[in-house]
Amino acid sequence: MTEPQASPELAPLRAQIDAIDQELLSLLNRRALVAEQVGEVKKREGTPFFRPDRVAQVIEKMQNANPGPLKGPHVAAIWREIMSACLALEAPQRVAVLGPEGTFCEQAAIEFFGGAADLMYCATFDEVFHATAAGSAQFGVVGVENSTEGVVARSLDLFLHSPTHIVGEVSLLVRHNLMRTLNSLDGIEAVLAHPQALAQCHAWLAKHLPHAERRPVSSNAEGARLASTNPAWAALSSERAAAQFGLYIVAHAIQDDAYNRTRFAVICLPHTLEVPQPSGKDCTSLVVSVPNRPGAVHDLLVPLKTHGVSMTRFESRPARTGHWEYYFYIDLDGHPSQPHVARALEELRGLCAFYKMLGAYPVAA
């Protein structure tokens, strides 16, 4: 099919864009050649190939230098992809995510690492942790908290004994769409999704599909895959998953909270990437337990108050010892390199029967 001829006014503008595109391509390849040289130096020196702080610095620099009309977030997205493509030439980064293709976990990984990352799809968060700890993947991405339903309990439990630590986070606006093989709400017998997604859409499902079974599966994308095999099944998942499995979206954004967000943690082994340098807006995550005695939990808070450290999250999980003991997951505002945070952590550690730092990392925008 022949392309319609451009108007006399449009033709020279298109010619300008074609010429600029050629210049951009040449410059991008020049950048890629330098990136390959950087990769060789890093290999000889044994330094990390992927440094999220460096990515953030470059993006911030480009946003500050941007005269427009491109918008800042678009500049950030473009440069993240440029850096991701160049990093893939230096050393492809393998990232374990919850699969199959089309999960929000996959989306979070792409937002953090860019589209050139080599994604490894896992059936469960257990497998993501295992792949990252075993070195099958350099990094992993796991869900840790939802603004509607709270913490992802399994992830917290897995952090307890994993040798990995948190080096970054992604906060993702999550919209759940109802999808199936037929473009209709009629005849849906079961809705398949991750338990968190089913809970986040409880009110809508109760109102519109009160008699449909709510069937938990390992991920929303797995629900979409299964829904593609049976016309009586529907799934709650992303637009990406609908396209991936050839499904109709029969109801858009049905989550009960319009601003529903999920927080994902980026994990790796400490020898892959050490604790990131302070960015000025950081979070320190811990898991602790205290002796089972009156006032022990109150005592945990005293060092934080004494040294002026804000606590942004406090969650308890059963220790499963049979003695009604608990682990406490704590997020603090700040970085361990800051003197007041370091002093608070030192005192806090002295009060704990169990103490583990899960990570210190920049807070997601």
mmCIF file of C-alpha atoms in Angstrom:
data_model
loop_
_atom_site.group_PDB
_atom_site.id
_atom_site.type_symbol
_atom_site.label_atom_id
_atom_site.label_comp_id
_atom_site.label_asym_id
_atom_site.label_seq_id
_atom_site.Cartn_x
_atom_site.Cartn_y
_atom_site.Cartn_z
ATOM 1 C CA MET A 1 0.000 0.000 0.000
ATOM 2 C CA THR A 2 1.476 3.344 -1.096
ATOM 3 C CA GLU A 3 1.794 6.091 1.466
ATOM 4 C CA PRO A 4 -0.301 9.208 0.658
ATOM 5 C CA GLN A 5 1.807 12.040 -0.730
ATOM 6 C CA ALA A 6 2.585 14.744 1.847
ATOM 7 C CA SER A 7 1.271 18.245 1.243
ATOM 8 C CA PRO A 8 3.760 20.918 0.059
ATOM 9 C CA GLU A 9 3.746 22.379 3.595
ATOM 10 C CA LEU A 10 4.242 19.033 5.361
ATOM 11 C CA ALA A 11 6.882 17.526 3.039
ATOM 12 C CA PRO A 12 9.829 19.790 4.056
ATOM 13 C CA LEU A 13 8.995 19.330 7.759
ATOM 14 C CA ARG A 14 9.063 15.565 7.353
ATOM 15 C CA ALA A 15 12.383 15.858 5.532
ATOM 16 C CA GLN A 16 13.759 17.829 8.523
ATOM 17 C CA ILE A 17 12.552 15.147 10.943
ATOM 18 C CA ASP A 18 14.122 12.393 8.798
ATOM 19 C CA ALA A 19 17.451 14.229 8.800
ATOM 20 C CA ILE A 20 17.313 14.825 12.582
ATOM 21 C CA ASP A 21 16.463 11.138 13.116
ATOM 22 C CA GLN A 22 19.622 10.184 11.221
ATOM 23 C CA GLU A 23 21.656 12.556 13.423
ATOM 24 C CA LEU A 24 20.083 11.074 16.555
ATOM 25 C CA LEU A 25 20.841 7.539 15.390
ATOM 26 C CA SER A 26 24.469 8.463 14.734
ATOM 27 C CA LEU A 27 24.809 10.122 18.173
ATOM 28 C CA LEU A 28 23.138 7.204 19.959
ATOM 29 C CA ASN A 29 25.539 4.767 18.354
ATOM 30 C CA ARG A 30 28.471 6.986 19.362
ATOM 31 C CA ARG A 31 27.155 6.877 22.928
ATOM 32 C CA ALA A 32 26.791 3.089 22.707
ATOM 33 C CA LEU A 33 30.421 2.714 21.594
ATOM 34 C CA VAL A 34 31.598 4.733 24.617
ATOM 35 C CA ALA A 35 29.303 2.642 26.861
ATOM 36 C CA GLU A 36 31.013 -0.518 25.560
ATOM 37 C CA GLN A 37 34.375 0.976 26.551
ATOM 38 C CA VAL A 38 32.950 1.792 30.009
ATOM 39 C CA GLY A 39 31.889 -1.842 30.271
ATOM 40 C CA GLU A 40 35.427 -3.046 29.525
ATOM 41 C CA VAL A 41 36.868 -0.766 32.239
ATOM 42 C CA LYS A 42 34.248 -1.932 34.770
ATOM 43 C CA LYS A 43 35.035 -5.553 33.928
ATOM 44 C CA ARG A 44 38.757 -5.013 34.581
ATOM 45 C CA GLU A 45 38.091 -3.072 37.796
ATOM 46 C CA GLY A 46 35.384 -5.439 39.039
ATOM 47 C CA THR A 47 32.913 -2.598 39.643
ATOM 48 C CA PRO A 48 29.105 -2.975 39.277
ATOM 49 C CA PHE A 49 27.745 -2.571 35.755
ATOM 50 C CA PHE A 50 24.339 -1.305 36.854
ATOM 51 C CA ARG A 51 24.221 1.590 39.291
ATOM 52 C CA PRO A 52 20.736 3.006 39.866
ATOM 53 C CA ASP A 53 22.190 6.100 41.541
ATOM 54 C CA ARG A 54 24.172 6.885 38.366
ATOM 55 C CA VAL A 55 21.036 6.402 36.240
ATOM 56 C CA ALA A 56 19.112 8.773 38.539
ATOM 57 C CA GLN A 57 21.906 11.382 38.401
ATOM 58 C CA VAL A 58 22.059 11.364 34.591
ATOM 59 C CA ILE A 59 18.279 11.604 34.259
ATOM 60 C CA GLU A 60 18.084 14.447 36.776
ATOM 61 C CA LYS A 61 20.881 16.296 34.954
ATOM 62 C CA MET A 62 19.076 15.958 31.605
ATOM 63 C CA GLN A 63 15.763 17.077 33.098
ATOM 64 C CA ASN A 64 17.420 20.153 34.637
ATOM 65 C CA ALA A 65 19.104 21.007 31.318
ATOM 66 C CA ASN A 66 15.926 20.473 29.283
ATOM 67 C CA PRO A 67 14.755 23.757 27.671
ATOM 68 C CA GLY A 68 11.518 22.203 26.334
ATOM 69 C CA PRO A 69 9.127 21.709 24.669
ATOM 70 C CA LEU A 70 9.681 18.074 25.762
ATOM 71 C CA LYS A 71 8.229 17.491 29.242
ATOM 72 C CA GLY A 72 10.453 16.389 32.114
ATOM 73 C CA PRO A 73 8.846 12.940 32.623
ATOM 74 C CA HIS A 74 9.182 12.226 28.891
ATOM 75 C CA VAL A 75 12.868 13.190 28.961
ATOM 76 C CA ALA A 76 13.295 10.814 31.924
ATOM 77 C CA ALA A 77 11.579 7.955 30.055
ATOM 78 C CA ILE A 78 13.688 8.510 26.915
ATOM 79 C CA TRP A 79 17.000 8.626 28.801
ATOM 80 C CA ARG A 80 16.132 5.587 30.911
ATOM 81 C CA GLU A 81 15.654 3.581 27.698
ATOM 82 C CA ILE A 82 18.862 4.972 26.167
ATOM 83 C CA MET A 83 20.841 3.989 29.258
ATOM 84 C CA SER A 84 19.121 0.591 29.409
ATOM 85 C CA ALA A 85 20.023 -0.138 25.771
ATOM 86 C CA CYS A 86 23.656 0.924 26.354
ATOM 87 C CA LEU A 87 23.888 -1.157 29.542
ATOM 88 C CA ALA A 88 22.696 -4.184 27.565
ATOM 89 C CA LEU A 89 25.834 -3.775 25.419
ATOM 90 C CA GLU A 90 28.092 -3.493 28.499
ATOM 91 C CA ALA A 91 26.560 -6.442 30.374
ATOM 92 C CA PRO A 92 22.907 -7.538 30.006
ATOM 93 C CA GLN A 93 21.191 -7.450 33.414
ATOM 94 C CA ARG A 94 18.988 -10.456 34.176
ATOM 95 C CA VAL A 95 16.016 -9.501 36.348
ATOM 96 C CA ALA A 96 13.675 -12.044 37.970
ATOM 97 C CA VAL A 97 10.006 -10.992 38.025
ATOM 98 C CA LEU A 98 6.647 -12.573 38.716
ATOM 99 C CA GLY A 99 5.329 -14.020 35.449
ATOM 100 C CA PRO A 100 4.023 -14.747 32.964
ATOM 101 C CA GLU A 101 4.414 -11.725 30.680
ATOM 102 C CA GLY A 102 1.995 -8.907 31.439
ATOM 103 C CA THR A 103 2.250 -8.690 35.253
ATOM 104 C CA PHE A 104 2.504 -5.412 37.132
ATOM 105 C CA CYS A 105 5.764 -6.788 38.525
ATOM 106 C CA GLU A 106 7.109 -6.920 34.959
ATOM 107 C CA GLN A 107 5.946 -3.341 34.423
ATOM 108 C CA ALA A 108 7.733 -2.221 37.606
ATOM 109 C CA ALA A 109 10.953 -3.906 36.440
ATOM 110 C CA ILE A 110 10.793 -2.139 33.074
ATOM 111 C CA GLU A 111 10.215 1.208 34.815
ATOM 112 C CA PHE A 112 13.324 0.660 36.946
ATOM 113 C CA PHE A 113 15.705 -1.086 34.526
ATOM 114 C CA GLY A 114 14.356 -0.022 31.128
ATOM 115 C CA GLY A 115 13.074 -2.158 28.298
ATOM 116 C CA ALA A 116 16.459 -3.707 27.435
ATOM 117 C CA ALA A 117 16.672 -5.686 30.692
ATOM 118 C CA ASP A 118 16.647 -9.468 30.289
ATOM 119 C CA LEU A 119 13.560 -10.506 32.249
ATOM 120 C CA MET A 120 13.314 -13.943 33.855
ATOM 121 C CA TYR A 121 9.683 -14.924 34.548
ATOM 122 C CA CYS A 122 8.967 -16.802 37.783
ATOM 123 C CA ALA A 123 5.761 -18.489 38.938
ATOM 124 C CA THR A 124 5.878 -17.083 42.499
ATOM 125 C CA PHE A 125 7.699 -14.498 44.605
ATOM 126 C CA ASP A 126 9.422 -17.468 46.294
ATOM 127 C CA GLU A 127 11.018 -18.263 42.932
ATOM 128 C CA VAL A 128 12.020 -14.601 42.407
ATOM 129 C CA PHE A 129 13.857 -14.607 45.744
ATOM 130 C CA HIS A 130 15.448 -17.982 45.011
ATOM 131 C CA ALA A 131 16.617 -17.002 41.510
ATOM 132 C CA THR A 132 18.166 -13.788 42.833
ATOM 133 C CA ALA A 133 19.814 -15.450 45.843
ATOM 134 C CA ALA A 134 21.162 -18.308 43.702
ATOM 135 C CA GLY A 135 22.619 -15.935 41.103
ATOM 136 C CA SER A 136 20.374 -17.081 38.247
ATOM 137 C CA ALA A 137 19.359 -13.415 38.042
ATOM 138 C CA GLN A 138 21.381 -10.398 39.157
ATOM 139 C CA PHE A 139 18.272 -8.622 40.435
ATOM 140 C CA GLY A 140 14.701 -9.428 41.417
ATOM 141 C CA VAL A 141 11.531 -7.364 41.698
ATOM 142 C CA VAL A 142 8.863 -8.271 44.280
ATOM 143 C CA GLY A 143 5.656 -6.637 45.483
ATOM 144 C CA VAL A 144 5.836 -5.509 49.111
ATOM 145 C CA GLU A 145 2.874 -3.220 49.807
ATOM 146 C CA ASN A 146 -0.429 -2.057 48.353
ATOM 147 C CA SER A 147 -2.155 1.209 49.262
ATOM 148 C CA THR A 148 -5.529 -0.555 49.543
ATOM 149 C CA GLU A 149 -4.755 -3.985 50.982
ATOM 150 C CA GLY A 150 -1.528 -3.345 52.876
ATOM 151 C CA VAL A 151 1.592 -5.516 52.877
ATOM 152 C CA VAL A 152 2.263 -8.516 50.654
ATOM 153 C CA ALA A 153 2.756 -10.920 53.561
ATOM 154 C CA ARG A 154 4.624 -13.597 51.611
ATOM 155 C CA SER A 155 7.292 -11.132 50.504
ATOM 156 C CA LEU A 156 7.856 -9.990 54.095
ATOM 157 C CA ASP A 157 8.239 -13.589 55.242
ATOM 158 C CA LEU A 158 10.738 -14.300 52.455
ATOM 159 C CA PHE A 159 12.881 -11.264 53.348
ATOM 160 C CA LEU A 160 13.413 -12.712 56.812
ATOM 161 C CA HIS A 161 15.878 -15.420 55.755
ATOM 162 C CA SER A 162 16.946 -14.284 52.275
ATOM 163 C CA PRO A 163 20.574 -13.162 51.773
ATOM 164 C CA THR A 164 19.353 -10.475 49.354
ATOM 165 C CA HIS A 165 18.832 -6.836 50.282
ATOM 166 C CA ILE A 166 16.738 -3.988 48.874
ATOM 167 C CA VAL A 167 18.536 -1.493 46.610
ATOM 168 C CA GLY A 168 15.572 0.356 45.105
ATOM 169 C CA GLU A 169 11.815 0.610 44.886
ATOM 170 C CA VAL A 170 9.110 1.379 42.344
ATOM 171 C CA SER A 171 5.682 2.799 43.187
ATOM 172 C CA LEU A 172 3.227 1.825 40.472
ATOM 173 C CA LEU A 173 -0.292 3.110 39.886
ATOM 174 C CA VAL A 174 -2.208 -0.154 39.480
ATOM 175 C CA ARG A 175 -5.415 -0.350 37.449
ATOM 176 C CA HIS A 176 -7.200 -3.693 37.354
ATOM 177 C CA ASN A 177 -9.207 -4.434 34.224
ATOM 178 C CA LEU A 178 -11.736 -7.250 33.811
ATOM 179 C CA MET A 179 -10.916 -9.237 30.669
ATOM 180 C CA ARG A 180 -12.055 -12.374 28.879
ATOM 181 C CA THR A 181 -12.368 -14.005 25.440
ATOM 182 C CA LEU A 182 -15.907 -12.580 24.902
ATOM 183 C CA ASN A 183 -16.714 -8.867 24.746
ATOM 184 C CA SER A 184 -19.494 -9.111 27.335
ATOM 185 C CA LEU A 185 -20.104 -9.407 31.087
ATOM 186 C CA ASP A 186 -22.641 -12.178 30.537
ATOM 187 C CA GLY A 187 -21.948 -15.756 31.562
ATOM 188 C CA ILE A 188 -18.849 -15.200 33.708
ATOM 189 C CA GLU A 189 -18.588 -18.129 36.120
ATOM 190 C CA ALA A 190 -15.197 -17.383 37.702
ATOM 191 C CA VAL A 191 -12.835 -14.422 38.072
ATOM 192 C CA LEU A 192 -9.154 -15.398 38.293
ATOM 193 C CA ALA A 193 -6.475 -13.131 39.792
ATOM 194 C CA HIS A 194 -3.826 -12.774 42.459
ATOM 195 C CA PRO A 195 -5.482 -12.669 45.926
ATOM 196 C CA GLN A 196 -4.415 -9.021 46.366
ATOM 197 C CA ALA A 197 -6.152 -8.013 43.119
ATOM 198 C CA LEU A 198 -9.343 -9.868 44.071
ATOM 199 C CA ALA A 199 -9.362 -7.996 47.390
ATOM 200 C CA GLN A 200 -8.675 -4.655 45.703
ATOM 201 C CA CYS A 201 -11.730 -5.128 43.439
ATOM 202 C CA HIS A 202 -14.042 -6.597 46.107
ATOM 203 C CA ALA A 203 -16.782 -3.933 45.959
ATOM 204 C CA TRP A 204 -17.042 -3.905 42.155
ATOM 205 C CA LEU A 205 -17.151 -7.697 41.934
ATOM 206 C CA ALA A 206 -19.763 -7.914 44.697
ATOM 207 C CA LYS A 207 -21.983 -5.469 42.831
ATOM 208 C CA HIS A 208 -21.557 -6.596 39.203
ATOM 209 C CA LEU A 209 -20.603 -10.290 39.457
ATOM 210 C CA PRO A 210 -22.018 -11.417 42.822
ATOM 211 C CA HIS A 211 -22.389 -15.068 41.806
ATOM 212 C CA ALA A 212 -19.034 -15.512 40.056
ATOM 213 C CA GLU A 213 -16.407 -17.569 41.882
ATOM 214 C CA ARG A 214 -13.311 -15.585 42.895
ATOM 215 C CA ARG A 215 -10.417 -17.884 42.176
ATOM 216 C CA PRO A 216 -6.930 -16.944 43.448
ATOM 217 C CA VAL A 217 -3.975 -17.713 41.157
ATOM 218 C CA SER A 218 -0.221 -17.005 41.341
ATOM 219 C CA SER A 219 -0.363 -13.737 39.377
ATOM 220 C CA ASN A 220 -2.795 -11.535 37.487
ATOM 221 C CA ALA A 221 -1.076 -12.343 34.191
ATOM 222 C CA GLU A 222 -1.451 -16.057 34.958
ATOM 223 C CA GLY A 223 -5.157 -15.352 35.498
ATOM 224 C CA ALA A 224 -5.279 -13.697 32.061
ATOM 225 C CA ARG A 225 -3.520 -16.673 30.492
ATOM 226 C CA LEU A 226 -6.004 -19.088 32.058
ATOM 227 C CA ALA A 227 -8.972 -16.882 31.069
ATOM 228 C CA SER A 228 -7.822 -17.141 27.454
ATOM 229 C CA THR A 229 -8.491 -20.907 27.635
ATOM 230 C CA ASN A 230 -12.108 -20.786 28.877
ATOM 231 C CA PRO A 231 -14.872 -18.373 27.737
ATOM 232 C CA ALA A 232 -16.639 -18.693 31.120
ATOM 233 C CA TRP A 233 -13.603 -17.312 32.962
ATOM 234 C CA ALA A 234 -12.495 -13.719 33.357
ATOM 235 C CA ALA A 235 -9.306 -12.198 34.757
ATOM 236 C CA LEU A 236 -8.216 -9.039 36.547
ATOM 237 C CA SER A 237 -5.056 -7.750 34.955
ATOM 238 C CA SER A 238 -3.263 -5.025 33.004
ATOM 239 C CA GLU A 239 -3.909 -3.771 29.481
ATOM 240 C CA ARG A 240 -0.528 -5.283 28.623
ATOM 241 C CA ALA A 241 -1.786 -8.726 29.672
ATOM 242 C CA ALA A 242 -5.004 -8.299 27.650
ATOM 243 C CA ALA A 243 -2.931 -7.612 24.528
ATOM 244 C CA GLN A 244 -0.527 -10.451 25.358
ATOM 245 C CA PHE A 245 -3.315 -13.075 25.602
ATOM 246 C CA GLY A 246 -5.770 -11.667 23.043
ATOM 247 C CA LEU A 247 -8.540 -10.769 25.507
ATOM 248 C CA TYR A 248 -11.294 -8.154 25.433
ATOM 249 C CA ILE A 249 -11.307 -5.653 28.290
ATOM 250 C CA VAL A 250 -14.980 -5.703 29.300
ATOM 251 C CA ALA A 251 -14.610 -3.324 32.269
ATOM 252 C CA HIS A 252 -11.794 -0.822 32.762
ATOM 253 C CA ALA A 253 -10.141 0.177 36.067
ATOM 254 C CA ILE A 254 -12.503 -1.625 38.445
ATOM 255 C CA GLN A 255 -10.273 -1.374 41.557
ATOM 256 C CA ASP A 256 -12.153 0.028 44.555
ATOM 257 C CA ASP A 257 -9.558 2.783 45.096
ATOM 258 C CA ALA A 258 -9.028 4.995 42.039
ATOM 259 C CA TYR A 259 -5.490 5.833 43.249
ATOM 260 C CA ASN A 260 -4.555 2.229 44.029
ATOM 261 C CA ARG A 261 -0.747 1.914 44.108
ATOM 262 C CA THR A 262 1.585 -1.014 44.680
ATOM 263 C CA ARG A 263 5.124 -0.672 45.957
ATOM 264 C CA PHE A 264 7.737 -3.023 44.528
ATOM 265 C CA ALA A 265 11.197 -3.685 45.973
ATOM 266 C CA VAL A 266 14.281 -4.224 43.806
ATOM 267 C CA ILE A 267 16.502 -6.866 45.434
ATOM 268 C CA CYS A 268 19.966 -8.305 44.831
ATOM 269 C CA LEU A 269 22.852 -9.936 46.650
ATOM 270 C CA PRO A 270 25.168 -7.450 48.425
ATOM 271 C CA HIS A 271 28.128 -8.452 46.230
ATOM 272 C CA THR A 272 26.070 -7.589 43.121
ATOM 273 C CA LEU A 273 25.359 -4.093 44.401
ATOM 274 C CA GLU A 274 26.221 -2.646 47.789
ATOM 275 C CA VAL A 275 23.951 -0.299 49.771
ATOM 276 C CA PRO A 276 23.280 2.692 47.469
ATOM 277 C CA GLN A 277 24.816 6.010 48.453
ATOM 278 C CA PRO A 278 22.415 8.485 50.130
ATOM 279 C CA SER A 279 20.263 10.417 47.674
ATOM 280 C CA GLY A 280 18.793 12.915 50.140
ATOM 281 C CA LYS A 281 15.431 11.132 50.154
ATOM 282 C CA ASP A 282 15.998 7.607 51.387
ATOM 283 C CA CYS A 283 14.316 4.752 53.248
ATOM 284 C CA THR A 284 15.975 2.265 55.599
ATOM 285 C CA SER A 285 14.108 -1.029 56.039
ATOM 286 C CA LEU A 286 14.591 -3.374 59.010
ATOM 287 C CA VAL A 287 13.124 -6.517 60.491
ATOM 288 C CA VAL A 288 13.514 -6.998 64.252
ATOM 289 C CA SER A 289 12.132 -8.982 67.155
ATOM 290 C CA VAL A 290 12.211 -8.170 70.846
ATOM 291 C CA PRO A 291 12.052 -10.303 74.004
ATOM 292 C CA ASN A 292 8.463 -11.134 74.945
ATOM 293 C CA ARG A 293 8.155 -8.875 77.997
ATOM 294 C CA PRO A 294 5.959 -5.894 78.952
ATOM 295 C CA GLY A 295 6.994 -2.620 77.311
ATOM 296 C CA ALA A 296 9.459 -4.217 74.845
ATOM 297 C CA VAL A 297 7.737 -2.795 71.745
ATOM 298 C CA HIS A 298 7.504 0.647 73.350
ATOM 299 C CA ASP A 299 11.250 0.505 74.053
ATOM 300 C CA LEU A 300 11.879 -0.012 70.314
ATOM 301 C CA LEU A 301 10.469 3.432 69.586
ATOM 302 C CA VAL A 302 12.526 5.320 72.162
ATOM 303 C CA PRO A 303 15.815 5.488 70.150
ATOM 304 C CA LEU A 304 13.894 6.755 67.133
ATOM 305 C CA LYS A 305 12.294 9.539 69.157
ATOM 306 C CA THR A 306 15.537 10.385 70.958
ATOM 307 C CA HIS A 307 17.459 10.865 67.698
ATOM 308 C CA GLY A 308 14.633 12.397 65.643
ATOM 309 C CA VAL A 309 14.159 9.552 63.154
ATOM 310 C CA SER A 310 10.696 9.244 61.596
ATOM 311 C CA MET A 311 9.130 5.812 61.192
ATOM 312 C CA THR A 312 7.111 5.503 57.966
ATOM 313 C CA ARG A 313 5.953 1.897 58.353
ATOM 314 C CA PHE A 314 5.538 -0.604 61.198
ATOM 315 C CA GLU A 315 4.169 -4.080 60.465
ATOM 316 C CA SER A 316 4.099 -7.218 62.601
ATOM 317 C CA ARG A 317 4.261 -10.823 61.397
ATOM 318 C CA PRO A 318 4.004 -13.973 63.561
ATOM 319 C CA ALA A 319 7.351 -15.605 64.301
ATOM 320 C CA ARG A 320 5.641 -19.035 64.093
ATOM 321 C CA THR A 321 7.395 -20.316 67.204
ATOM 322 C CA GLY A 322 4.148 -21.187 68.960
ATOM 323 C CA HIS A 323 4.927 -18.693 71.737
ATOM 324 C CA TRP A 324 2.995 -15.664 70.394
ATOM 325 C CA GLU A 325 6.206 -13.935 69.336
ATOM 326 C CA TYR A 326 6.406 -11.505 66.422
ATOM 327 C CA TYR A 327 8.801 -10.000 63.924
ATOM 328 C CA PHE A 328 8.413 -6.272 63.277
ATOM 329 C CA TYR A 329 9.074 -4.787 59.859
ATOM 330 C CA ILE A 330 10.058 -1.139 60.111
ATOM 331 C CA ASP A 331 10.723 1.538 57.480
ATOM 332 C CA LEU A 332 12.661 4.604 58.627
ATOM 333 C CA ASP A 333 13.019 7.967 56.953
ATOM 334 C CA GLY A 334 16.725 8.424 56.206
ATOM 335 C CA HIS A 335 19.978 6.617 55.384
ATOM 336 C CA PRO A 336 22.343 4.752 57.768
ATOM 337 C CA SER A 337 25.187 7.060 56.734
ATOM 338 C CA GLN A 338 23.401 9.978 58.395
ATOM 339 C CA PRO A 339 24.724 10.393 61.966
ATOM 340 C CA HIS A 340 21.310 10.658 63.670
ATOM 341 C CA VAL A 341 20.037 7.549 61.838
ATOM 342 C CA ALA A 342 23.250 5.632 62.648
ATOM 343 C CA ARG A 343 22.939 6.457 66.355
ATOM 344 C CA ALA A 344 19.282 5.411 66.438
ATOM 345 C CA LEU A 345 20.068 2.118 64.683
ATOM 346 C CA GLU A 346 22.935 1.357 67.068
ATOM 347 C CA GLU A 347 20.710 1.823 70.121
ATOM 348 C CA LEU A 348 17.828 -0.045 68.502
ATOM 349 C CA ARG A 349 20.027 -3.031 67.722
ATOM 350 C CA GLY A 350 21.012 -3.315 71.380
ATOM 351 C CA LEU A 351 17.349 -3.774 72.335
ATOM 352 C CA CYS A 352 16.585 -6.529 69.829
ATOM 353 C CA ALA A 353 16.667 -10.300 70.139
ATOM 354 C CA PHE A 354 16.829 -10.382 66.308
ATOM 355 C CA TYR A 355 17.954 -7.555 64.026
ATOM 356 C CA LYS A 356 18.378 -7.497 60.242
ATOM 357 C CA MET A 357 18.722 -4.539 57.904
ATOM 358 C CA LEU A 358 16.751 -5.293 54.734
ATOM 359 C CA GLY A 359 18.166 -2.356 52.803
ATOM 360 C CA ALA A 360 18.683 1.369 52.472
ATOM 361 C CA TYR A 361 17.625 2.886 49.157
ATOM 362 C CA PRO A 362 16.183 5.986 47.454
ATOM 363 C CA VAL A 363 12.445 6.492 47.927
ATOM 364 C CA ALA A 364 10.403 6.088 44.723
ATOM 365 C CA ALA A 365 9.107 9.315 43.224
#
